[in-house]
Amino acid sequence: MFSNRRRDPAPLNADLHCHSTVSDGTLEPIELAQRAHAKGVQLWALTDHDELGGLERAAAAAAELGLPFIPGVEISVTWRHETLHIVGLRIDPTNDVLRAGLQQTRSGRTIRARAMAAQLAEAGIPDAFEGALNYVGNPDLIGRTHFARYIVEINRCDDVKEVFTKFLVAGKPGYVPMQWATLEEAVGWIHAAGGVAVIAHPGRYKLRDAELRELFVEFKAMGGEAIEVVTGSHSNDQFRRFASYAKEFGFLASRGSDFHGPEESRFDLGTLPHLPDSVVPVWHNW
Ligand code: AMP
Ligand code: MN
Ligand code: MN
Ligand code: MN
């Protein structure tokens, strides 16, 4: 279906996944727009976790810079035993169905954060709730990254990456499982808002190949359009592997750094490798 495409002579520098202080990024939406522009991004999306609050500022800043902007979101989903992230691109941020769904998704985060802090206190890290709050730009959206930054601040770990091996993950102190939105809900909200649904960083989930294929089949049946192929969370091998899944399952391919901040992210905005020639970019008809 997607074969015989000729190489795009000048592939677009699209970066369709990143985070601001409205979720767990360290830069304001306006700073991100400026950085994306400075790094040569030609098509940019802001995709905060379960939140749309940064989109207006991002859009205004991007417009001022002449940077084409796509409103986005990254929705937390529970599928079987795994937390998945579903990115919505080209969504209408004023859509009530999407707004209500995200509001519901955000609502358990504070209670969860209190429970995380209680576990961390038992593991010898007191006052983690207050410590994490110092890193929160949006009180509705306290998450694991904010705790991770606090644990680095008090020198219990060297960096955020290390925190996610010793704390905050299944089997370690500070892990509180969540029941997020269902896959069907997330895809439904994105579609209700006129957007395109994308499985974020599919290589990051602890799913066996057979389960991953079941996920792709289910997502496709729900009308899911795309998967991230080139993301900051994938290795070079995974760029190839997920390009081949995209072809096999008839998904469009997305590209996004998942940039969270200059100190924390493997790839800066706009610096990822381009999509392999074999896939169709999610933005091909925008
Ligand atoms: P939450 O939505 O509160 O469960 O937090 C999820 C966020 O934690 C992700 O979006 C990442 O920013 C961060 N995160 C999860 N796992 C890792 C990891 N292994 N290394 C660095 N950051 C991680
Ligand atoms: Mn994050
Ligand atoms: Mn994610
Ligand atoms: Mn992300």
CSV table of N, CA, C and O and ligand atoms in Angstrom, one decimal, residues 17 49 74 85 200-201 204 258, ligand 3:
chain,number,residue,atom,x,y,z
A,17,HIS,N,6.1,15.9,19.3
A,17,HIS,CA,5.9,15.4,20.7
A,17,HIS,C,6.9,16.1,21.6
A,17,HIS,O,8.1,16.0,21.5
A,49,HIS,N,1.0,16.1,28.8
A,49,HIS,CA,0.3,14.9,29.4
A,49,HIS,C,-1.1,15.4,29.8
A,49,HIS,O,-1.2,16.2,30.7
A,74,GLU,N,-1.0,14.3,25.0
A,74,GLU,CA,-0.5,12.9,25.2
A,74,GLU,C,-1.4,12.3,26.3
A,74,GLU,O,-1.2,12.8,27.5
A,85,HIS,N,0.8,5.5,26.3
A,85,HIS,CA,0.5,6.9,26.0
A,85,HIS,C,0.0,7.1,24.5
A,85,HIS,O,0.6,6.6,23.6
A,200,ALA,N,2.2,6.6,21.1
A,200,ALA,CA,3.5,7.2,21.4
A,200,ALA,C,4.5,6.1,21.8
A,200,ALA,O,4.1,5.0,22.3
A,201,HIS,N,5.7,6.3,21.4
A,201,HIS,CA,6.9,5.4,21.7
A,201,HIS,C,6.5,4.0,22.0
A,201,HIS,O,6.7,3.4,23.1
A,204,ARG,N,8.6,1.4,24.0
A,204,ARG,CA,8.9,1.5,25.4
A,204,ARG,C,8.1,0.6,26.3
A,204,ARG,O,8.4,0.5,27.5
A,258,ASP,N,10.0,14.0,22.1
A,258,ASP,CA,9.5,13.8,23.5
A,258,ASP,C,10.4,14.7,24.5
A,258,ASP,O,10.7,14.3,25.6
B,3,MN,MN,5.0,9.3,26.9
